[in-house]
PDB file of C-alpha atoms in Angstrom:
ATOM      1  CA  ALA A 199      -4.119 -15.506   5.869  1.00  0.00           C
ATOM      2  CA  GLN A 200      -5.887 -18.563   4.613  1.00  0.00           C
ATOM      3  CA  SER A 201      -5.488 -20.672   1.499  1.00  0.00           C
ATOM      4  CA  VAL A 202      -7.560 -23.259  -0.326  1.00  0.00           C
ATOM      5  CA  THR A 203      -6.280 -26.117  -2.451  1.00  0.00           C
ATOM      6  CA  GLN A 204      -8.541 -28.073  -4.714  1.00  0.00           C
ATOM      7  CA  LEU A 205      -6.453 -31.099  -5.445  1.00  0.00           C
ATOM      8  CA  ASP A 206      -7.920 -32.004  -8.829  1.00  0.00           C
ATOM      9  CA  SER A 207      -8.394 -29.525 -11.655  1.00  0.00           C
ATOM     10  CA  GLN A 208     -10.515 -31.992 -13.607  1.00  0.00           C
ATOM     11  CA  VAL A 209     -12.483 -35.084 -12.564  1.00  0.00           C
ATOM     12  CA  PRO A 210     -13.998 -37.265 -15.289  1.00  0.00           C
ATOM     13  CA  VAL A 211     -16.597 -39.800 -14.177  1.00  0.00           C
ATOM     14  CA  PHE A 212     -19.296 -41.961 -15.710  1.00  0.00           C
ATOM     15  CA  GLU A 213     -22.960 -41.299 -15.100  1.00  0.00           C
ATOM     16  CA  GLU A 214     -24.373 -42.995 -11.970  1.00  0.00           C
ATOM     17  CA  ALA A 215     -20.879 -43.478 -10.512  1.00  0.00           C
ATOM     18  CA  PRO A 216     -19.901 -41.920  -7.170  1.00  0.00           C
ATOM     19  CA  VAL A 217     -17.627 -38.900  -7.075  1.00  0.00           C
ATOM     20  CA  GLU A 218     -15.465 -37.068  -4.552  1.00  0.00           C
ATOM     21  CA  LEU A 219     -14.049 -33.604  -5.124  1.00  0.00           C
ATOM     22  CA  ARG A 220     -11.237 -32.816  -2.738  1.00  0.00           C
ATOM     23  CA  CYS A 221     -10.611 -29.572  -0.893  1.00  0.00           C
ATOM     24  CA  ASN A 222      -7.914 -28.810   1.663  1.00  0.00           C
ATOM     25  CA  TYR A 223      -7.454 -25.511   3.414  1.00  0.00           C
ATOM     26  CA  SER A 224      -5.072 -23.800   5.781  1.00  0.00           C
ATOM     27  CA  SER A 225      -5.952 -21.120   8.275  1.00  0.00           C
ATOM     28  CA  SER A 226      -4.705 -19.913  11.633  1.00  0.00           C
ATOM     29  CA  VAL A 227      -8.224 -18.967  12.736  1.00  0.00           C
ATOM     30  CA  SER A 228     -11.624 -20.625  12.800  1.00  0.00           C
ATOM     31  CA  VAL A 229     -13.335 -20.644   9.426  1.00  0.00           C
ATOM     32  CA  TYR A 230     -16.604 -21.229   7.659  1.00  0.00           C
ATOM     33  CA  LEU A 231     -16.465 -23.570   4.652  1.00  0.00           C
ATOM     34  CA  PHE A 232     -18.456 -23.533   1.427  1.00  0.00           C
ATOM     35  CA  TRP A 233     -18.913 -25.431  -1.819  1.00  0.00           C
ATOM     36  CA  TYR A 234     -20.293 -23.662  -4.873  1.00  0.00           C
ATOM     37  CA  VAL A 235     -21.246 -24.890  -8.338  1.00  0.00           C
ATOM     38  CA  GLN A 236     -20.941 -22.856 -11.522  1.00  0.00           C
ATOM     39  CA  TYR A 237     -22.667 -23.922 -14.717  1.00  0.00           C
ATOM     40  CA  PRO A 238     -21.366 -22.499 -18.015  1.00  0.00           C
ATOM     41  CA  ASN A 239     -21.928 -18.767 -18.410  1.00  0.00           C
ATOM     42  CA  GLN A 240     -23.700 -18.473 -15.070  1.00  0.00           C
ATOM     43  CA  GLY A 241     -22.950 -17.145 -11.621  1.00  0.00           C
ATOM     44  CA  LEU A 242     -22.082 -19.353  -8.665  1.00  0.00           C
ATOM     45  CA  GLN A 243     -24.724 -21.221  -6.704  1.00  0.00           C
ATOM     46  CA  LEU A 244     -24.225 -22.404  -3.139  1.00  0.00           C
ATOM     47  CA  LEU A 245     -24.272 -26.201  -2.782  1.00  0.00           C
ATOM     48  CA  LEU A 246     -23.670 -26.389   0.957  1.00  0.00           C
ATOM     49  CA  LYS A 247     -21.866 -24.752   3.835  1.00  0.00           C
ATOM     50  CA  TYR A 248     -20.351 -25.660   7.171  1.00  0.00           C
ATOM     51  CA  LEU A 249     -20.758 -23.090   9.925  1.00  0.00           C
ATOM     52  CA  SER A 250     -20.693 -25.217  13.071  1.00  0.00           C
ATOM     53  CA  GLY A 251     -22.155 -28.393  14.583  1.00  0.00           C
ATOM     54  CA  SER A 252     -22.341 -31.700  12.732  1.00  0.00           C
ATOM     55  CA  THR A 253     -19.324 -32.243  10.532  1.00  0.00           C
ATOM     56  CA  LEU A 254     -21.410 -33.959   7.849  1.00  0.00           C
ATOM     57  CA  VAL A 255     -23.242 -31.359   5.821  1.00  0.00           C
ATOM     58  CA  LYS A 256     -25.944 -32.132   3.305  1.00  0.00           C
ATOM     59  CA  GLY A 257     -26.641 -29.786   0.441  1.00  0.00           C
ATOM     60  CA  ILE A 258     -28.704 -29.440  -2.673  1.00  0.00           C
ATOM     61  CA  ASN A 259     -28.792 -31.839  -5.623  1.00  0.00           C
ATOM     62  CA  GLY A 260     -27.774 -34.820  -3.470  1.00  0.00           C
ATOM     63  CA  PHE A 261     -24.318 -33.495  -2.560  1.00  0.00           C
ATOM     64  CA  GLU A 262     -22.771 -33.760   0.882  1.00  0.00           C
ATOM     65  CA  ALA A 263     -19.454 -32.782   2.427  1.00  0.00           C
ATOM     66  CA  GLU A 264     -17.564 -33.707   5.552  1.00  0.00           C
ATOM     67  CA  PHE A 265     -15.530 -31.240   7.586  1.00  0.00           C
ATOM     68  CA  ASN A 266     -12.388 -32.840   8.975  1.00  0.00           C
ATOM     69  CA  LYS A 267     -10.675 -30.404  11.298  1.00  0.00           C
ATOM     70  CA  SER A 268      -7.599 -32.539  11.979  1.00  0.00           C
ATOM     71  CA  GLN A 269      -6.911 -32.980   8.264  1.00  0.00           C
ATOM     72  CA  THR A 270      -8.156 -29.467   7.394  1.00  0.00           C
ATOM     73  CA  SER A 271     -10.277 -30.907   4.615  1.00  0.00           C
ATOM     74  CA  PHE A 272     -13.799 -30.397   3.318  1.00  0.00           C
ATOM     75  CA  HIS A 273     -14.326 -32.952   0.563  1.00  0.00           C
ATOM     76  CA  LEU A 274     -17.504 -32.942  -1.522  1.00  0.00           C
ATOM     77  CA  ARG A 275     -19.234 -36.226  -2.377  1.00  0.00           C
ATOM     78  CA  LYS A 276     -22.174 -37.519  -4.346  1.00  0.00           C
ATOM     79  CA  PRO A 277     -23.101 -41.221  -4.433  1.00  0.00           C
ATOM     80  CA  SER A 278     -24.447 -41.203  -8.000  1.00  0.00           C
ATOM     81  CA  VAL A 279     -23.807 -38.412 -10.489  1.00  0.00           C
ATOM     82  CA  HIS A 280     -25.953 -37.301 -13.384  1.00  0.00           C
ATOM     83  CA  ILE A 281     -25.025 -35.738 -16.693  1.00  0.00           C
ATOM     84  CA  SER A 282     -26.494 -32.473 -15.406  1.00  0.00           C
ATOM     85  CA  ASP A 283     -23.853 -32.364 -12.639  1.00  0.00           C
ATOM     86  CA  THR A 284     -21.235 -31.452 -15.243  1.00  0.00           C
ATOM     87  CA  ALA A 285     -19.992 -28.064 -14.052  1.00  0.00           C
ATOM     88  CA  GLU A 286     -17.188 -26.235 -12.254  1.00  0.00           C
ATOM     89  CA  TYR A 287     -17.071 -26.667  -8.479  1.00  0.00           C
ATOM     90  CA  PHE A 288     -15.418 -24.229  -6.105  1.00  0.00           C
ATOM     91  CA  CYS A 289     -14.434 -24.684  -2.489  1.00  0.00           C
ATOM     92  CA  ALA A 290     -14.181 -21.548  -0.354  1.00  0.00           C
ATOM     93  CA  VAL A 291     -13.180 -20.674   3.195  1.00  0.00           C
ATOM     94  CA  ARG A 292     -13.902 -17.555   5.186  1.00  0.00           C
ATOM     95  CA  PRO A 293     -12.544 -16.625   8.604  1.00  0.00           C
ATOM     96  CA  GLN A 294     -15.376 -16.340  11.076  1.00  0.00           C
ATOM     97  CA  ARG A 295     -14.359 -12.782  11.949  1.00  0.00           C
ATOM     98  CA  SER A 296     -13.944 -11.585   8.367  1.00  0.00           C
ATOM     99  CA  TYR A 297     -16.163 -10.902   5.393  1.00  0.00           C
ATOM    100  CA  ILE A 298     -13.459 -11.835   2.875  1.00  0.00           C
ATOM    101  CA  PRO A 299     -13.543 -15.400   1.500  1.00  0.00           C
ATOM    102  CA  THR A 300     -10.763 -17.280  -0.256  1.00  0.00           C
ATOM    103  CA  PHE A 301     -11.768 -19.483  -3.154  1.00  0.00           C
ATOM    104  CA  GLY A 302      -9.993 -22.470  -4.611  1.00  0.00           C
ATOM    105  CA  ARG A 303      -9.134 -22.592  -8.308  1.00  0.00           C
ATOM    106  CA  GLY A 304     -12.016 -24.903  -9.072  1.00  0.00           C
ATOM    107  CA  THR A 305     -12.548 -28.514 -10.131  1.00  0.00           C
ATOM    108  CA  SER A 306     -14.182 -29.285 -13.431  1.00  0.00           C
ATOM    109  CA  LEU A 307     -16.518 -32.276 -13.025  1.00  0.00           C
ATOM    110  CA  ILE A 308     -17.178 -33.972 -16.352  1.00  0.00           C
ATOM    111  CA  VAL A 309     -19.858 -36.646 -16.333  1.00  0.00           C
ATOM    112  CA  HIS A 310     -19.782 -39.038 -19.282  1.00  0.00           C
ATOM    113  CA  PRO A 311     -22.811 -41.101 -20.403  1.00  0.00           C
TER     114      PRO A 311
ATOM    115  CA  ASN B 244     -38.445 -11.973  -8.032  1.00  0.00           C
ATOM    116  CA  ALA B 245     -35.626 -11.234 -10.439  1.00  0.00           C
ATOM    117  CA  GLY B 246     -33.003 -12.003  -7.777  1.00  0.00           C
ATOM    118  CA  VAL B 247     -29.677 -10.373  -8.603  1.00  0.00           C
ATOM    119  CA  THR B 248     -29.318  -8.616 -11.943  1.00  0.00           C
ATOM    120  CA  GLN B 249     -26.223  -7.061 -13.505  1.00  0.00           C
ATOM    121  CA  THR B 250     -25.899  -4.414 -16.199  1.00  0.00           C
ATOM    122  CA  PRO B 251     -24.342  -4.585 -18.751  1.00  0.00           C
ATOM    123  CA  LYS B 252     -23.751  -8.215 -19.705  1.00  0.00           C
ATOM    124  CA  PHE B 253     -20.784  -7.448 -21.957  1.00  0.00           C
ATOM    125  CA  ARG B 254     -18.540  -4.446 -22.466  1.00  0.00           C
ATOM    126  CA  VAL B 255     -15.397  -3.613 -24.386  1.00  0.00           C
ATOM    127  CA  LEU B 256     -13.301  -0.671 -23.181  1.00  0.00           C
ATOM    128  CA  LYS B 257     -10.138   0.972 -24.324  1.00  0.00           C
ATOM    129  CA  THR B 258      -7.339   1.521 -21.832  1.00  0.00           C
ATOM    130  CA  GLY B 259      -8.007   4.660 -19.819  1.00  0.00           C
ATOM    131  CA  GLN B 260     -11.770   4.723 -20.333  1.00  0.00           C
ATOM    132  CA  SER B 261     -14.154   4.658 -17.415  1.00  0.00           C
ATOM    133  CA  MET B 262     -17.334   2.734 -16.791  1.00  0.00           C
ATOM    134  CA  THR B 263     -19.796   1.739 -14.098  1.00  0.00           C
ATOM    135  CA  LEU B 264     -21.239  -1.702 -13.539  1.00  0.00           C
ATOM    136  CA  LEU B 265     -24.652  -1.842 -11.910  1.00  0.00           C
ATOM    137  CA  CYS B 266     -25.872  -4.565  -9.587  1.00  0.00           C
ATOM    138  CA  ALA B 267     -29.471  -4.657  -8.382  1.00  0.00           C
ATOM    139  CA  GLN B 268     -31.216  -7.058  -5.999  1.00  0.00           C
ATOM    140  CA  ASP B 269     -34.886  -7.294  -5.072  1.00  0.00           C
ATOM    141  CA  MET B 270     -34.538  -9.557  -2.012  1.00  0.00           C
ATOM    142  CA  ASN B 271     -34.074  -6.766   0.550  1.00  0.00           C
ATOM    143  CA  HIS B 272     -30.610  -8.083   1.354  1.00  0.00           C
ATOM    144  CA  GLU B 273     -28.292  -6.066   3.581  1.00  0.00           C
ATOM    145  CA  TYR B 274     -24.999  -7.415   2.263  1.00  0.00           C
ATOM    146  CA  MET B 275     -23.734  -6.973  -1.283  1.00  0.00           C
ATOM    147  CA  TYR B 276     -20.447  -7.992  -2.889  1.00  0.00           C
ATOM    148  CA  TRP B 277     -18.423  -7.494  -6.046  1.00  0.00           C
ATOM    149  CA  TYR B 278     -16.100 -10.277  -7.213  1.00  0.00           C
ATOM    150  CA  ARG B 279     -13.905 -10.821 -10.219  1.00  0.00           C
ATOM    151  CA  GLN B 280     -13.200 -14.183 -11.813  1.00  0.00           C
ATOM    152  CA  ASP B 281     -10.146 -14.796 -13.955  1.00  0.00           C
ATOM    153  CA  PRO B 282      -9.350 -17.945 -15.978  1.00  0.00           C
ATOM    154  CA  GLY B 283      -8.206 -20.853 -13.846  1.00  0.00           C
ATOM    155  CA  MET B 284      -8.867 -18.979 -10.639  1.00  0.00           C
ATOM    156  CA  GLY B 285     -11.574 -18.790  -8.100  1.00  0.00           C
ATOM    157  CA  LEU B 286     -13.443 -15.626  -7.320  1.00  0.00           C
ATOM    158  CA  ARG B 287     -11.695 -12.747  -5.575  1.00  0.00           C
ATOM    159  CA  LEU B 288     -13.596 -10.172  -3.570  1.00  0.00           C
ATOM    160  CA  ILE B 289     -13.140  -6.586  -4.783  1.00  0.00           C
ATOM    161  CA  HIS B 290     -15.397  -4.601  -2.459  1.00  0.00           C
ATOM    162  CA  TYR B 291     -18.384  -5.316  -0.291  1.00  0.00           C
ATOM    163  CA  SER B 292     -21.131  -3.505   1.597  1.00  0.00           C
ATOM    164  CA  VAL B 293     -22.794  -4.436   4.879  1.00  0.00           C
ATOM    165  CA  GLY B 294     -25.681  -2.017   4.429  1.00  0.00           C
ATOM    166  CA  GLU B 295     -26.955   1.069   2.651  1.00  0.00           C
ATOM    167  CA  GLY B 296     -24.375   3.837   2.669  1.00  0.00           C
ATOM    168  CA  THR B 297     -21.477   1.563   3.673  1.00  0.00           C
ATOM    169  CA  THR B 298     -18.631   0.097   1.627  1.00  0.00           C
ATOM    170  CA  ALA B 299     -15.428  -1.738   2.470  1.00  0.00           C
ATOM    171  CA  LYS B 300     -12.365  -3.082   0.661  1.00  0.00           C
ATOM    172  CA  GLY B 301     -12.022  -6.721  -0.206  1.00  0.00           C
ATOM    173  CA  GLU B 302      -9.003  -8.683  -1.337  1.00  0.00           C
ATOM    174  CA  VAL B 303      -8.308  -6.815  -4.619  1.00  0.00           C
ATOM    175  CA  PRO B 304      -9.756  -3.259  -4.365  1.00  0.00           C
ATOM    176  CA  ASP B 305      -7.100  -1.289  -6.271  1.00  0.00           C
ATOM    177  CA  GLY B 306      -8.385   0.418  -9.421  1.00  0.00           C
ATOM    178  CA  TYR B 307     -12.050   0.113  -8.405  1.00  0.00           C
ATOM    179  CA  ASN B 308     -14.511   2.249  -6.490  1.00  0.00           C
ATOM    180  CA  VAL B 309     -17.990   1.392  -5.252  1.00  0.00           C
ATOM    181  CA  SER B 310     -21.093   3.091  -3.970  1.00  0.00           C
ATOM    182  CA  ARG B 311     -24.234   1.898  -2.205  1.00  0.00           C
ATOM    183  CA  LEU B 312     -26.570   4.880  -2.141  1.00  0.00           C
ATOM    184  CA  LYS B 313     -29.671   2.678  -2.211  1.00  0.00           C
ATOM    185  CA  LYS B 314     -30.080  -0.638  -0.406  1.00  0.00           C
ATOM    186  CA  GLN B 315     -30.992  -2.492  -3.576  1.00  0.00           C
ATOM    187  CA  ASN B 316     -28.128  -1.202  -5.745  1.00  0.00           C
ATOM    188  CA  PHE B 317     -24.363  -1.661  -5.601  1.00  0.00           C
ATOM    189  CA  LEU B 318     -22.279   0.125  -8.220  1.00  0.00           C
ATOM    190  CA  LEU B 319     -18.738  -0.790  -9.243  1.00  0.00           C
ATOM    191  CA  GLY B 320     -16.699   1.887 -11.004  1.00  0.00           C
ATOM    192  CA  LEU B 321     -13.526   1.721 -13.031  1.00  0.00           C
ATOM    193  CA  GLU B 322     -12.112   5.243 -13.322  1.00  0.00           C
ATOM    194  CA  SER B 323      -9.287   4.425 -15.743  1.00  0.00           C
ATOM    195  CA  ALA B 324      -9.538   0.916 -17.129  1.00  0.00           C
ATOM    196  CA  ALA B 325      -6.411  -1.206 -17.598  1.00  0.00           C
ATOM    197  CA  PRO B 326      -5.951  -4.482 -19.527  1.00  0.00           C
ATOM    198  CA  SER B 327      -5.371  -6.228 -16.166  1.00  0.00           C
ATOM    199  CA  GLN B 328      -9.022  -5.505 -15.365  1.00  0.00           C
ATOM    200  CA  THR B 329     -10.204  -7.748 -18.186  1.00  0.00           C
ATOM    201  CA  SER B 330     -12.289 -10.249 -16.296  1.00  0.00           C
ATOM    202  CA  VAL B 331     -15.761 -11.527 -15.523  1.00  0.00           C
ATOM    203  CA  TYR B 332     -17.372  -9.547 -12.734  1.00  0.00           C
ATOM    204  CA  PHE B 333     -19.968 -11.069 -10.436  1.00  0.00           C
ATOM    205  CA  CYS B 334     -22.209  -9.341  -7.978  1.00  0.00           C
ATOM    206  CA  ALA B 335     -23.774 -11.178  -5.053  1.00  0.00           C
ATOM    207  CA  SER B 336     -26.061 -10.375  -2.153  1.00  0.00           C
ATOM    208  CA  SER B 337     -26.996 -12.001   1.143  1.00  0.00           C
ATOM    209  CA  LEU B 338     -29.362 -11.326   4.013  1.00  0.00           C
ATOM    210  CA  THR B 339     -26.634 -11.627   6.648  1.00  0.00           C
ATOM    211  CA  SER B 340     -22.918 -12.324   6.532  1.00  0.00           C
ATOM    212  CA  ILE B 341     -23.404 -16.089   6.955  1.00  0.00           C
ATOM    213  CA  GLU B 342     -26.546 -16.533   4.931  1.00  0.00           C
ATOM    214  CA  THR B 343     -26.401 -17.803   1.351  1.00  0.00           C
ATOM    215  CA  GLN B 344     -24.925 -15.426  -1.188  1.00  0.00           C
ATOM    216  CA  TYR B 345     -27.001 -15.166  -4.365  1.00  0.00           C
ATOM    217  CA  PHE B 346     -25.006 -14.388  -7.476  1.00  0.00           C
ATOM    218  CA  GLY B 347     -25.862 -12.425 -10.579  1.00  0.00           C
ATOM    219  CA  PRO B 348     -25.178 -13.751 -14.094  1.00  0.00           C
ATOM    220  CA  GLY B 349     -21.946 -11.778 -14.496  1.00  0.00           C
ATOM    221  CA  THR B 350     -20.530  -8.993 -16.656  1.00  0.00           C
ATOM    222  CA  ARG B 351     -17.796  -9.841 -19.136  1.00  0.00           C
ATOM    223  CA  LEU B 352     -15.378  -6.953 -19.512  1.00  0.00           C
ATOM    224  CA  LEU B 353     -12.609  -6.725 -22.079  1.00  0.00           C
ATOM    225  CA  VAL B 354     -10.101  -3.882 -21.798  1.00  0.00           C
ATOM    226  CA  LEU B 355      -8.005  -3.342 -24.903  1.00  0.00           C
TER     227      LEU B 355
END
């Protein structure tokens, strides 16, 4: 079985500042890794995913994440946030031989003007 | 393209009642999924389908049934609703198992 820990339930930040949302996972098998964003009263939207290859993954809206296999982490970063980035962010892992993902509990990113 | 749509948007049920949630996608996707989202938790997969006529259990299938008679539709049924099934239900679809999942807007269900 796998598990996902999002280390911060809430991250407040000022507009135009950099941000990092942390995600650690545990799994005994090889996994795919995902970051999703959820705006209020909406479904989830994929930001980026790591399947294989380069450990630095670039996604939409200027976000990027780095897969660190030795530390079993997949932290999400953005160099300069905007008010519109205020949302809930979910990290998820899925074993490569399974269709069933495990999601973290989410991190609420709050961008202040 | 409408993408992924869900019907209804809101529903209130009494314990023991039944209902069906409908998910429709117009992207010709093979894979479809039903998730539930509870406060302070990430999504949990209820059931999924890898193609028309197929269904499989996810992480939390108990109390739910599904059907995929048409490629574009994925139905989630609650035969006898319980308060523990109060949740927000999301449907998603994807072209393949590793392609992007596109989510619907959700159905908010309250079971009294």
